[in-house]
mmCIF file of C-alpha atoms in Angstrom:
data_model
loop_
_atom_site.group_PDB
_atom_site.id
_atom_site.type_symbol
_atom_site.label_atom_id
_atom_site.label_comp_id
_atom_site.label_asym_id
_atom_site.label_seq_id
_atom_site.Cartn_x
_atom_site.Cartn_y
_atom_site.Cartn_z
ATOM 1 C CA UNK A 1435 0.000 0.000 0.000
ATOM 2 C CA UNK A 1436 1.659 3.337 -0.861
ATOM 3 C CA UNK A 1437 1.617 6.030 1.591
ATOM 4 C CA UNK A 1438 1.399 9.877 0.397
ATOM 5 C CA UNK A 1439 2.184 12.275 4.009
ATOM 6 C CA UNK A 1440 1.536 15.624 1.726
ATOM 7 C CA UNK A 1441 -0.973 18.293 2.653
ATOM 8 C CA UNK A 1442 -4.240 16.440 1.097
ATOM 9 C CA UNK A 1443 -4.805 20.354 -0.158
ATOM 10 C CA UNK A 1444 -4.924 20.941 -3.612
ATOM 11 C CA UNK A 1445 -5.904 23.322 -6.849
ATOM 12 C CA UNK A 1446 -8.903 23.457 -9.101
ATOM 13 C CA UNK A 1447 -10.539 25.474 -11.458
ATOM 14 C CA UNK A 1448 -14.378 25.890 -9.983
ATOM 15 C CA UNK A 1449 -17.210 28.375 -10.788
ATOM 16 C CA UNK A 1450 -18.625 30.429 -7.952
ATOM 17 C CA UNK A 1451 -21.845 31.318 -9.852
ATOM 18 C CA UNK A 1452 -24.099 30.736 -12.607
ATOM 19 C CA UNK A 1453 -22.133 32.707 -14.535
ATOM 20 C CA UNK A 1454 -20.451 29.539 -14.850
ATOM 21 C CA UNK A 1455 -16.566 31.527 -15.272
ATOM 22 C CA UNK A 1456 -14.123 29.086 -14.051
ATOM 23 C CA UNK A 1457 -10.973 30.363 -11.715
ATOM 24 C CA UNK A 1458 -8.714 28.381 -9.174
ATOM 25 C CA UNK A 1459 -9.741 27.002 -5.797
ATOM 26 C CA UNK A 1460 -8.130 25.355 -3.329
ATOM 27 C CA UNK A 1461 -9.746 22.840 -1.050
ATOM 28 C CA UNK A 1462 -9.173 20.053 1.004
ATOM 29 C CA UNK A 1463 -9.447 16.583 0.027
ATOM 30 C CA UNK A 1464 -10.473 13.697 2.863
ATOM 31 C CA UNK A 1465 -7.868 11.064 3.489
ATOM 32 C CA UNK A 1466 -7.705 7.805 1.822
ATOM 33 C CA UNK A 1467 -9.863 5.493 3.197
ATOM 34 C CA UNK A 1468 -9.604 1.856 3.400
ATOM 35 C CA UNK A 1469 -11.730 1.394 0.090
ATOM 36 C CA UNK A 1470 -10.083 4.562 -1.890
ATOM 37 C CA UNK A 1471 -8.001 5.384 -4.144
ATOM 38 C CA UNK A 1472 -5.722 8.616 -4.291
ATOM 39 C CA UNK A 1473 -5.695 10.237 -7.739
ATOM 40 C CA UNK A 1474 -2.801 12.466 -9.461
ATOM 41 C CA UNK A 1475 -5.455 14.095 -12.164
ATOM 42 C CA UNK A 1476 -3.230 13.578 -15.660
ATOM 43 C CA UNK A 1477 -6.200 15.098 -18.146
ATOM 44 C CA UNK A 1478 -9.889 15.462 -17.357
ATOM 45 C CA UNK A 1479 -12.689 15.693 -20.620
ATOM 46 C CA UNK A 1480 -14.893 18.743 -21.091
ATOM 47 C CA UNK A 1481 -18.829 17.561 -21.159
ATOM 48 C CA UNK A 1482 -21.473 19.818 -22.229
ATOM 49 C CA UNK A 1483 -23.361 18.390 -18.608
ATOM 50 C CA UNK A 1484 -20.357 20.051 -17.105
ATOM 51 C CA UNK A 1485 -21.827 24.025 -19.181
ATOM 52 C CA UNK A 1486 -25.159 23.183 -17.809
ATOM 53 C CA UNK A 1487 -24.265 22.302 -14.045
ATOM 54 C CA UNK A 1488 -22.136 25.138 -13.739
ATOM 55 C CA UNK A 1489 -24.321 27.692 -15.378
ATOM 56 C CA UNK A 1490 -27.172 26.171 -13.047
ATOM 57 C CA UNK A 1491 -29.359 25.255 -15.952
ATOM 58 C CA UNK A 1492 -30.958 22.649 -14.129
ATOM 59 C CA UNK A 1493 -31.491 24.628 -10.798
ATOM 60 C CA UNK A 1494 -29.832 21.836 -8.268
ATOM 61 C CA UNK A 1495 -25.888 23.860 -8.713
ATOM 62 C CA UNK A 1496 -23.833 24.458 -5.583
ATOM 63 C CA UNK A 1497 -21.024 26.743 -5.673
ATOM 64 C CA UNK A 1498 -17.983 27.040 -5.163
ATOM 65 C CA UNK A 1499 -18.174 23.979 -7.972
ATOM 66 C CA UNK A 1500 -15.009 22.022 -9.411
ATOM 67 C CA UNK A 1501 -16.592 20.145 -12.626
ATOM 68 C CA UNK A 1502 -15.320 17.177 -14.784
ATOM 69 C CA UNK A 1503 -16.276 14.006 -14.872
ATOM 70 C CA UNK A 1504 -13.749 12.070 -17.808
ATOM 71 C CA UNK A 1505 -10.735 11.849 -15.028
ATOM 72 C CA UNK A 1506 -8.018 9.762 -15.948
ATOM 73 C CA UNK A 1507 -5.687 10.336 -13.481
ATOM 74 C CA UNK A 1508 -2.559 8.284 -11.849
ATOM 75 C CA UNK A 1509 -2.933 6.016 -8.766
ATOM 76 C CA UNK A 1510 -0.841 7.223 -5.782
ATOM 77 C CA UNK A 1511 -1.788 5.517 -2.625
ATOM 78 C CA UNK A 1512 -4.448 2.717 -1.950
ATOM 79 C CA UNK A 1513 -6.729 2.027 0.600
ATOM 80 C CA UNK A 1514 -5.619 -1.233 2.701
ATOM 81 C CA UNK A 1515 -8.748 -3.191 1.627
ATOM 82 C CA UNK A 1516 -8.003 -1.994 -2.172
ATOM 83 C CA UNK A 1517 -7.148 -4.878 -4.309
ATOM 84 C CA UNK A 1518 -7.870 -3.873 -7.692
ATOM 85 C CA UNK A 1519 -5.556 -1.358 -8.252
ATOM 86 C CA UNK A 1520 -1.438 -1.007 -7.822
ATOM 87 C CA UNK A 1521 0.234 2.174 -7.039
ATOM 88 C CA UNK A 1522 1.136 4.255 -10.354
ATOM 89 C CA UNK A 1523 -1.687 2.222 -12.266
ATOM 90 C CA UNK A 1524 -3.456 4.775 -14.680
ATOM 91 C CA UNK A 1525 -7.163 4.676 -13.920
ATOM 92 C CA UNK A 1526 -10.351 6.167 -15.029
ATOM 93 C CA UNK A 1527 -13.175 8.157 -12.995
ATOM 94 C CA UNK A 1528 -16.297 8.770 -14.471
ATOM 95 C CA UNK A 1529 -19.913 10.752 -13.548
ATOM 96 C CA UNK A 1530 -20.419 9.150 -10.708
ATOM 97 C CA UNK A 1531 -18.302 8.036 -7.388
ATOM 98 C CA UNK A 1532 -20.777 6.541 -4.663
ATOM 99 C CA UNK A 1533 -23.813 4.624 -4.739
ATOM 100 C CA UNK A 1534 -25.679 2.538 -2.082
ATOM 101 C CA UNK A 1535 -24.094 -0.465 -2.680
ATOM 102 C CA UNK A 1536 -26.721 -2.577 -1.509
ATOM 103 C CA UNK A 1537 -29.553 -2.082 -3.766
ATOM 104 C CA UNK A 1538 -30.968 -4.854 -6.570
ATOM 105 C CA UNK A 1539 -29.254 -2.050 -8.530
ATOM 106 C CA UNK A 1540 -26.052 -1.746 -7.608
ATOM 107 C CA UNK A 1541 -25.743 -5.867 -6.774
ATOM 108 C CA UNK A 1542 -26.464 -6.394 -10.236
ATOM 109 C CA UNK A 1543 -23.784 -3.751 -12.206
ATOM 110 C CA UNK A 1544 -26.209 -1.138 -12.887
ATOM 111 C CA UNK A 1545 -25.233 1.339 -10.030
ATOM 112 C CA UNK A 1546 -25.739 4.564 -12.075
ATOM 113 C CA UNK A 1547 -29.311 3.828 -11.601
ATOM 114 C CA UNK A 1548 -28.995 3.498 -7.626
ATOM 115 C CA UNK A 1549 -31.484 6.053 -6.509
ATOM 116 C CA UNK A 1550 -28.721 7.270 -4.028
ATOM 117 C CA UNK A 1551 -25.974 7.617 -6.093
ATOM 118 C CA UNK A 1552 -23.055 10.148 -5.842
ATOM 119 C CA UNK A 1553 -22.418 12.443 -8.188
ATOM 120 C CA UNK A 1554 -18.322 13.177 -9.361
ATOM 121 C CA UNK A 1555 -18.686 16.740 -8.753
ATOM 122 C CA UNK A 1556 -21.751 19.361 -7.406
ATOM 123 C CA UNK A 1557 -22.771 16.633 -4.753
ATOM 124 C CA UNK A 1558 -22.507 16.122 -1.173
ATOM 125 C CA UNK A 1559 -20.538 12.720 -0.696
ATOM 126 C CA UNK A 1560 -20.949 10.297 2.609
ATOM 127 C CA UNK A 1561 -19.170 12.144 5.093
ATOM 128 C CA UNK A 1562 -21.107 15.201 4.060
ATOM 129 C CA UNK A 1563 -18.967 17.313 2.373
ATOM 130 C CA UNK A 1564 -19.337 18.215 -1.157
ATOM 131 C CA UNK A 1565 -17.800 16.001 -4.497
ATOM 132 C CA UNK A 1566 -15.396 18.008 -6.741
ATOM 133 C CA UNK A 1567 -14.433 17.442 -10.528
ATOM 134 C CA UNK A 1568 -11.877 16.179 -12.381
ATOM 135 C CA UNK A 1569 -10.588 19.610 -13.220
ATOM 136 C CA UNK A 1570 -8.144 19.965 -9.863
ATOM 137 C CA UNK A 1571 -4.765 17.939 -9.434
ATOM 138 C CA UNK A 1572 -6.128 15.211 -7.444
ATOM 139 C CA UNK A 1573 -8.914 12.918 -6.242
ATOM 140 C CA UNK A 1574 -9.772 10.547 -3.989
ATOM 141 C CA UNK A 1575 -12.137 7.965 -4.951
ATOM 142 C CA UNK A 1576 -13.973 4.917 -3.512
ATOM 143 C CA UNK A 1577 -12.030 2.234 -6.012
ATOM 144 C CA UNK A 1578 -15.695 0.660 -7.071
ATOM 145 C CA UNK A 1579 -16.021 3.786 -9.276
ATOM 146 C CA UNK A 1580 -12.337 3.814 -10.568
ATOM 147 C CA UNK A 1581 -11.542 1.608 -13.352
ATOM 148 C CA UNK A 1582 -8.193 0.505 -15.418
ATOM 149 C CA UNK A 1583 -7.052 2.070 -18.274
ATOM 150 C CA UNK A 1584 -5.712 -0.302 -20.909
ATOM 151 C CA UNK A 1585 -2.015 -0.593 -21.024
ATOM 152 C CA UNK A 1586 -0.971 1.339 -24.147
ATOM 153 C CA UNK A 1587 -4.092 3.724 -24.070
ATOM 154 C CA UNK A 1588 -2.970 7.479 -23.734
ATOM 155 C CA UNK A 1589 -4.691 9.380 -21.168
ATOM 156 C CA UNK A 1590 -6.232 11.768 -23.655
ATOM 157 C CA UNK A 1591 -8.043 9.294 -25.510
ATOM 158 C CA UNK A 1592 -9.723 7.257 -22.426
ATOM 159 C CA UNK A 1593 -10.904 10.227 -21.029
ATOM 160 C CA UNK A 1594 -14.061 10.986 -23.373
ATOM 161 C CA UNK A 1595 -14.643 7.096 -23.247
ATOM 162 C CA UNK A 1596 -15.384 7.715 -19.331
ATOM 163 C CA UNK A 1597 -18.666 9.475 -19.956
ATOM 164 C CA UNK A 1598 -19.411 9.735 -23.987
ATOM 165 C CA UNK A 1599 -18.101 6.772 -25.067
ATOM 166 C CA UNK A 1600 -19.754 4.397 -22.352
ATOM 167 C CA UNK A 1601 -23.086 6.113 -22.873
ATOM 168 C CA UNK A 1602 -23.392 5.654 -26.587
ATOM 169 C CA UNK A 1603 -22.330 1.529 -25.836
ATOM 170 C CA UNK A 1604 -24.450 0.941 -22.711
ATOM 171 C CA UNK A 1605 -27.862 0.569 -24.771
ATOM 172 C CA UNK A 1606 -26.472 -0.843 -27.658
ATOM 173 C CA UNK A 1607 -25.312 -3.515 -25.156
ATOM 174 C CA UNK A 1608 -28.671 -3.357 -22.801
ATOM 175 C CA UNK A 1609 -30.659 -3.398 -25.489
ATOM 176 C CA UNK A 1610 -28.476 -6.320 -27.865
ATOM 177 C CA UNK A 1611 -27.760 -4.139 -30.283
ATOM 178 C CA UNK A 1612 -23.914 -5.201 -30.370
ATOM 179 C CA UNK A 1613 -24.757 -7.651 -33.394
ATOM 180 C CA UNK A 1614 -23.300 -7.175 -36.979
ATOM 181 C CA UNK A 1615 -25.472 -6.215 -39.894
ATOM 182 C CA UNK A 1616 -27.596 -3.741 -38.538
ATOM 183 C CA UNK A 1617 -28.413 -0.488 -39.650
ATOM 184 C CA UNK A 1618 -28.279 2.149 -37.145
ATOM 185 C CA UNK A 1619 -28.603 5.823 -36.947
ATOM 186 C CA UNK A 1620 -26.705 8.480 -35.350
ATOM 187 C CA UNK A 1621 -28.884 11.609 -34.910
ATOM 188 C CA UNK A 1622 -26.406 14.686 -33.872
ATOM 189 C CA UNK A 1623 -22.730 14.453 -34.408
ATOM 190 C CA UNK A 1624 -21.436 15.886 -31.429
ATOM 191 C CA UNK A 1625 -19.178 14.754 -29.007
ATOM 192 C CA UNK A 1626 -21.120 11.403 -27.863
ATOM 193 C CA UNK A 1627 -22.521 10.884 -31.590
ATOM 194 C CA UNK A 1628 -18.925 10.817 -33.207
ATOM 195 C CA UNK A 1629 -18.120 8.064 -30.092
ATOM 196 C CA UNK A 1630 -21.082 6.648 -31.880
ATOM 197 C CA UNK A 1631 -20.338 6.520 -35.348
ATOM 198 C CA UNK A 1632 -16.839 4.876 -34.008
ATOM 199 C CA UNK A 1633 -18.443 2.347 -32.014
ATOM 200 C CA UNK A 1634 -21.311 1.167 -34.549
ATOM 201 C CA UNK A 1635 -18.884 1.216 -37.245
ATOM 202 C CA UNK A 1636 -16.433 -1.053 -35.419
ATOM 203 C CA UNK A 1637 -19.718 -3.347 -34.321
ATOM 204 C CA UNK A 1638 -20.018 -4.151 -38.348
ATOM 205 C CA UNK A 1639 -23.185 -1.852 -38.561
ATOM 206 C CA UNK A 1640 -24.451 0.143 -41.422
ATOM 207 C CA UNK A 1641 -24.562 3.880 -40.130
ATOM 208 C CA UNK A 1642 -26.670 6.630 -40.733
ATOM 209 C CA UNK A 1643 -25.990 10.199 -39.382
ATOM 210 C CA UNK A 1644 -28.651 12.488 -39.440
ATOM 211 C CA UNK A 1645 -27.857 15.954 -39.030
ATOM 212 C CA UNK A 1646 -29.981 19.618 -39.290
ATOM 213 C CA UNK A 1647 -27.371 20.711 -41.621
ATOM 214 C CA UNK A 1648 -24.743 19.396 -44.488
ATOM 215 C CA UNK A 1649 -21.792 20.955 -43.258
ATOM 216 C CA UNK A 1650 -20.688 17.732 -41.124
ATOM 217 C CA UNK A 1651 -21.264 15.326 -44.151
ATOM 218 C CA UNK A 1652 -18.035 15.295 -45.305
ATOM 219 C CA UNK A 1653 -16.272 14.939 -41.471
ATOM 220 C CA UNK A 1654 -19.154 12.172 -40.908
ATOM 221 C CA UNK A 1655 -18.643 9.999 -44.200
ATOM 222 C CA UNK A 1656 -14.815 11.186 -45.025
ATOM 223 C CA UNK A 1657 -13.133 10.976 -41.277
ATOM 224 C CA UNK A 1658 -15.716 9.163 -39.102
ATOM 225 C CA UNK A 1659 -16.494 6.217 -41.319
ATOM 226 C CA UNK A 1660 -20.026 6.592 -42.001
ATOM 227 C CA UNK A 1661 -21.862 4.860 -44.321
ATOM 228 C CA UNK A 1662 -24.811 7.808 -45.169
ATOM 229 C CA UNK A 1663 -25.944 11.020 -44.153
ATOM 230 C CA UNK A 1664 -29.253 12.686 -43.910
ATOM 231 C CA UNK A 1665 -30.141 16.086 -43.329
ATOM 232 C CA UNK A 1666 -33.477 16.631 -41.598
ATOM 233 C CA UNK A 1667 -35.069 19.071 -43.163
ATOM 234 C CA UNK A 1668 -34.710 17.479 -46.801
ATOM 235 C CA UNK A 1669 -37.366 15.689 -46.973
ATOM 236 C CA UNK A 1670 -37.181 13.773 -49.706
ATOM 237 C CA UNK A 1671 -33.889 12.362 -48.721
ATOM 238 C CA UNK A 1672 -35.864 11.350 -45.528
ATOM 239 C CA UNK A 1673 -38.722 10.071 -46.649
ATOM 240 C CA UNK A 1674 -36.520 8.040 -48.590
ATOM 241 C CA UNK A 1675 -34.700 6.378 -45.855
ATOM 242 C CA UNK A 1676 -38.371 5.847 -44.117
ATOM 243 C CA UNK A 1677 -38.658 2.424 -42.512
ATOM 244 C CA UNK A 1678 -34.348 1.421 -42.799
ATOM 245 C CA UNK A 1679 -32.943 1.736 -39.155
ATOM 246 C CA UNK A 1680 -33.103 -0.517 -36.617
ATOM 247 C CA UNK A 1681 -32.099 2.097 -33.969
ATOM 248 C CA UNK A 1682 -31.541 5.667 -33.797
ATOM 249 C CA UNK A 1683 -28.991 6.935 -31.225
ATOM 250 C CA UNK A 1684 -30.187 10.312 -30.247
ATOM 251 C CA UNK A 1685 -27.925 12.590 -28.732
ATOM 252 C CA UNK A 1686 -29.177 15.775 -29.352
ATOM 253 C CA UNK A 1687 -29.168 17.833 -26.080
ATOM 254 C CA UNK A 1688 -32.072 20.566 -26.880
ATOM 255 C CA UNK A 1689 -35.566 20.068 -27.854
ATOM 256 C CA UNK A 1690 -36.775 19.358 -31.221
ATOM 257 C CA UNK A 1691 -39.765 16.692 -32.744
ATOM 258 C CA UNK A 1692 -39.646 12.971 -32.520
ATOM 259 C CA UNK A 1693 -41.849 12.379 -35.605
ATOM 260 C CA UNK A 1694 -39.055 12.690 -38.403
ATOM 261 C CA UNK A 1695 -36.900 9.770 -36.690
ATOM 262 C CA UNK A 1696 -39.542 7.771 -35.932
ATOM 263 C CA UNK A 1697 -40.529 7.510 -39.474
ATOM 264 C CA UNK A 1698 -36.979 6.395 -40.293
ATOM 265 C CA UNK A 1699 -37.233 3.078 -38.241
ATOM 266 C CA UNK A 1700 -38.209 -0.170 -38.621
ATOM 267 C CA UNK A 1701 -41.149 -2.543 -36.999
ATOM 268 C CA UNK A 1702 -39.492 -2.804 -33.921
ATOM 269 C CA UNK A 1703 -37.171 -0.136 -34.465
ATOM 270 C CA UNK A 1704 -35.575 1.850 -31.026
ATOM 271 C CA UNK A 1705 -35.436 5.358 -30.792
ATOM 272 C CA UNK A 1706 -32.819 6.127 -28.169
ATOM 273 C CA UNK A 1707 -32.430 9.109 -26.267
ATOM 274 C CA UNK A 1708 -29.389 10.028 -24.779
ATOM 275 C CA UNK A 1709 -29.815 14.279 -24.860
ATOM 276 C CA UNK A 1710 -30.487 15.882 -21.554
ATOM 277 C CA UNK A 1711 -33.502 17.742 -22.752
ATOM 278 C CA UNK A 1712 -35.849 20.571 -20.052
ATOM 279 C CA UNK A 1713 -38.844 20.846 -22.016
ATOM 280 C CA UNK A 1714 -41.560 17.711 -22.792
ATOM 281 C CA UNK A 1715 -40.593 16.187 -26.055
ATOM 282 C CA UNK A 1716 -43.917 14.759 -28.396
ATOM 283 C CA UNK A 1717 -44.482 13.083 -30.883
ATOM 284 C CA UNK A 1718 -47.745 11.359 -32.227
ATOM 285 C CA UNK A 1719 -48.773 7.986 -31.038
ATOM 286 C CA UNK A 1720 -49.675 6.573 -34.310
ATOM 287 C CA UNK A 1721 -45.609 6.855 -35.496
ATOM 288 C CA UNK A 1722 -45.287 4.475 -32.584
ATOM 289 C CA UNK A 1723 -48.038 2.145 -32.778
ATOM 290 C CA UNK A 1724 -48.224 1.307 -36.217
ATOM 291 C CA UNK A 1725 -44.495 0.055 -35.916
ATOM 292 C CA UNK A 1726 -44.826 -1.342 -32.419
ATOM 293 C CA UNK A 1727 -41.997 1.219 -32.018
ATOM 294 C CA UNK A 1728 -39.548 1.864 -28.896
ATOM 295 C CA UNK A 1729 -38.840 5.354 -27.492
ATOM 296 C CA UNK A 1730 -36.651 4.928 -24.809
ATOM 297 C CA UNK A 1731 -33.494 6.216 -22.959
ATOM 298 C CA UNK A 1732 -30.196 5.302 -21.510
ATOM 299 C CA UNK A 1733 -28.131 6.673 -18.767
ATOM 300 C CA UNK A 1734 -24.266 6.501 -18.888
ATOM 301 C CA UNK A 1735 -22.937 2.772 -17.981
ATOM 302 C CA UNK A 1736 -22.227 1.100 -15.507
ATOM 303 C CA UNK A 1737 -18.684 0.839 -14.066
ATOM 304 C CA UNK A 1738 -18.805 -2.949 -15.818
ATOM 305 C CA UNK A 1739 -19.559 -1.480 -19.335
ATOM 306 C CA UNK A 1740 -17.152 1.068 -18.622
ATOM 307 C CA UNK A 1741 -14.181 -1.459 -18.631
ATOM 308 C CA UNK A 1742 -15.791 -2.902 -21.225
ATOM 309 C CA UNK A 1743 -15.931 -0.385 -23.746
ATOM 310 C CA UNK A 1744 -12.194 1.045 -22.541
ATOM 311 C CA UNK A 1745 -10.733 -2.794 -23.541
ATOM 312 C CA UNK A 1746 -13.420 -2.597 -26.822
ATOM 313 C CA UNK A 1747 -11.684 0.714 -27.983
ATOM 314 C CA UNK A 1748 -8.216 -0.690 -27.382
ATOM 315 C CA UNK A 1749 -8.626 -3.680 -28.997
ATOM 316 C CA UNK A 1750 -10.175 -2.341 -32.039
ATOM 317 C CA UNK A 1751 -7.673 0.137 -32.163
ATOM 318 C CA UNK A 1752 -10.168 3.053 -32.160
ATOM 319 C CA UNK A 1753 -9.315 6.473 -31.346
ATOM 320 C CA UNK A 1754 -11.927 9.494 -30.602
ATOM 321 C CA UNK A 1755 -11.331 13.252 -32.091
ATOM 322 C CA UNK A 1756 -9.941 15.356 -29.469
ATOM 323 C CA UNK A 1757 -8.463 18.468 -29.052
ATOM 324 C CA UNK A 1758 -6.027 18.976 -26.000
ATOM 325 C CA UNK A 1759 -5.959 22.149 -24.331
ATOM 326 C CA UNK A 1760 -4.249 23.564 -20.941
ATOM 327 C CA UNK A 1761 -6.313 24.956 -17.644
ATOM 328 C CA UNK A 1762 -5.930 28.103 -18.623
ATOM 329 C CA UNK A 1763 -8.487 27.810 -21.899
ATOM 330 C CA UNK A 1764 -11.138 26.222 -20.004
ATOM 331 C CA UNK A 1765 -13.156 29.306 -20.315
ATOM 332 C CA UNK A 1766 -12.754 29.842 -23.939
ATOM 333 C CA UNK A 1767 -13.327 25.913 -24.483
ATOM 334 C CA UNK A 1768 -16.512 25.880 -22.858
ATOM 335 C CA UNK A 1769 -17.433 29.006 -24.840
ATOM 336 C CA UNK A 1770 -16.841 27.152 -27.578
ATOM 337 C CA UNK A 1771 -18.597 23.723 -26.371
ATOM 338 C CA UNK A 1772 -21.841 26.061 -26.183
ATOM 339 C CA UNK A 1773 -21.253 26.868 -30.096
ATOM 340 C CA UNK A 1774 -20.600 22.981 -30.470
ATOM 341 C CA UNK A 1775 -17.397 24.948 -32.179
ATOM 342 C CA UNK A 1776 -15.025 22.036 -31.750
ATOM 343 C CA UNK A 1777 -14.024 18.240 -33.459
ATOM 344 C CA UNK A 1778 -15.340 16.018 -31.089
ATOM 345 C CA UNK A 1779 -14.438 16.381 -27.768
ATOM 346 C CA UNK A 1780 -12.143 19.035 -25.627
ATOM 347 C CA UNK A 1781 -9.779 17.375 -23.057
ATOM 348 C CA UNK A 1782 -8.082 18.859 -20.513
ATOM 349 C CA UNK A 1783 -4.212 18.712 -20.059
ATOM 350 C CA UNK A 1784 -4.512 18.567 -16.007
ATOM 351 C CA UNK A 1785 -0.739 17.848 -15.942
ATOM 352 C CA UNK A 1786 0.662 19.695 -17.654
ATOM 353 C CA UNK A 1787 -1.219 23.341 -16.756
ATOM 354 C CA UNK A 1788 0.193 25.393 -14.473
ATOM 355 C CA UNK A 1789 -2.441 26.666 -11.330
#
């Protein structure tokens, strides 16, 4: 068991308001406990969830708030019941870092749907003080929510597989969707929708992205791998395509009508939702009926299908889009995150930014 005697204080970058400006913070972290795991932060990804807790959009923010919730950090002292995990083994955090443990839920590898779960950051954790992000230089971490990066795997590419990439492969796994030969589609190519693309084209599926505009056609087809691309609003195009897709991944975080992808799927066909959308979403029941149609939704993974898709990606070889950037551009990169202004996914260089 490794043994760290430094102050347990460190550095983040936290908003104090809805304003949602980020700006160093330094706060105390709780000692390792005989089921944690102490953290070194190496790189952290940027998740548009992170823009809407710290902006408040959902009403439930606390400030002062450290966000980030992609941590792939490097293991520096263990717990003495920890047996999963070495010291200097590189290891991934995710959204969430406590659950109940106990529950039919969490006995049975689906703990992100405990009903007391703890979120990574703007939550209060067991011994009552609150949870803080991925964007600071260390963690600690009950080692049920940390998992192994693959040997080989840099740090930069497992982070976005933390949160997008295990939320696009949870329902395709939940829901057996993991077969070859199927034809899927990807509605919104964003940072989970280009994990998507990547993960149903290495699955041996047909993909389909559909988009509100052309402009990502030729990054979708070209540089992505997929196989078409529809624009919603033509509607020939998409009344073309009716009745093709046996699923439609949708990841679009804002509101907008279910009726044009519903029309695209099969009998049987699954409409997916992944988007964190405020206002009611509808659609007409007949779209549904006549199909015997699926509208349904998916939350992240669970720290099983985390591993999983981490060993998927490395043993496909896959990589994810990113674009690396220090502490001190957080700002500008989540300015840019709101303008969806960036190819796929923004990670942070923990690291190697100075505080």
């Amino acid at each position: 068991m490794g043994s760290i005697q430094a102050d347990r204080t460190v550095t983040g970058f936290a908003a104090r308001d809805p304003s949602g400006f980020l700006s160093p913070y330094t706060y105390t972290l709780r000692e390792t406990g005989p089921e944690d795991v102490y953290i070194r932060v190496i790189c952290c990804g940027l998740c548009h969830t992170d823009i809407h807790q710290v902006k408040n959009d959902l009403g439930m923010s606390n400030y002062p708030m450290v966000p980030g919730h992609e941590v792939v950090g490097e293991v520096m002292e263990i717990g003495k019941n920890v047996e999963r995990f070495r010291v200097k083994d590189i290891v991934g955090v995710g959204c969430i870092v406590g659950s109940c443990k106990s529950c039919l839920r969490c006995e049975t590898d689906r703990e992100q749907y405990c009903n007391n779960r703890i979120w990574t950051n703007n939550d209060v954790y067991t011994d009552g003080k609150p949870t803080q992000g991925g964007f600071a230089t260390a963690m600690v971490v009950d080692q049920r929510f940390v998992v192994k990066i693959p040997d080989g795997m840099a740090a930069e590419q497992a982070a976005g597989l933390l949160c997008a990439g295990v939320t696009v492969y949870s329902p395709l796994n939940h829901f057996g969707l993991k077969g070859s030969g199927l034809r899927g589609g990807i509605l919104g190519l964003g940072g989970v929708g280009h994990m998507g693309v990547k993960l149903a084209k290495a699955l041996g599926h047909h993909v389909t992205v559909i988009s509100s505009s052309d402009k990502k056609r030729q990054e979708a087809i070209d540089h992505l791998g997929a196989d078409d691309y529809l624009v919603s609003s033509d509607l020939g195009r998409m009344q073309q395509a009716a009745d093709s897709l046996d699923y439609i991944i949708d990841t679009v975080p804002a509101l907008h009508p279910l009726e044009p992808y519903l029309s695209l799927l099969k009998l049987d066909g699954k409409l997916i939702l992944l988007g964190v959308v405020n206002n009611p979403l509808q659609f007409v029941s007949p779209m549904v009926i006549l199909g015997r149609k699926t509208i349904t939704g998916s939350f992240i993974g669970s720290m099983k299908e985390t591993q999983e898709v981490l060993e998927f990606f490395k043993e496909k070889e896959l990589s994810s889009m990113v674009e690396v950037v220090k502490m001190d551009y957080i700002n500008k990169a989540m300015e840019r995150l709101e303008k969806n202004d960036v190819r796929y996914r923004f990670v942070v260089d923990v690291e190697g930014s100075k505080f």
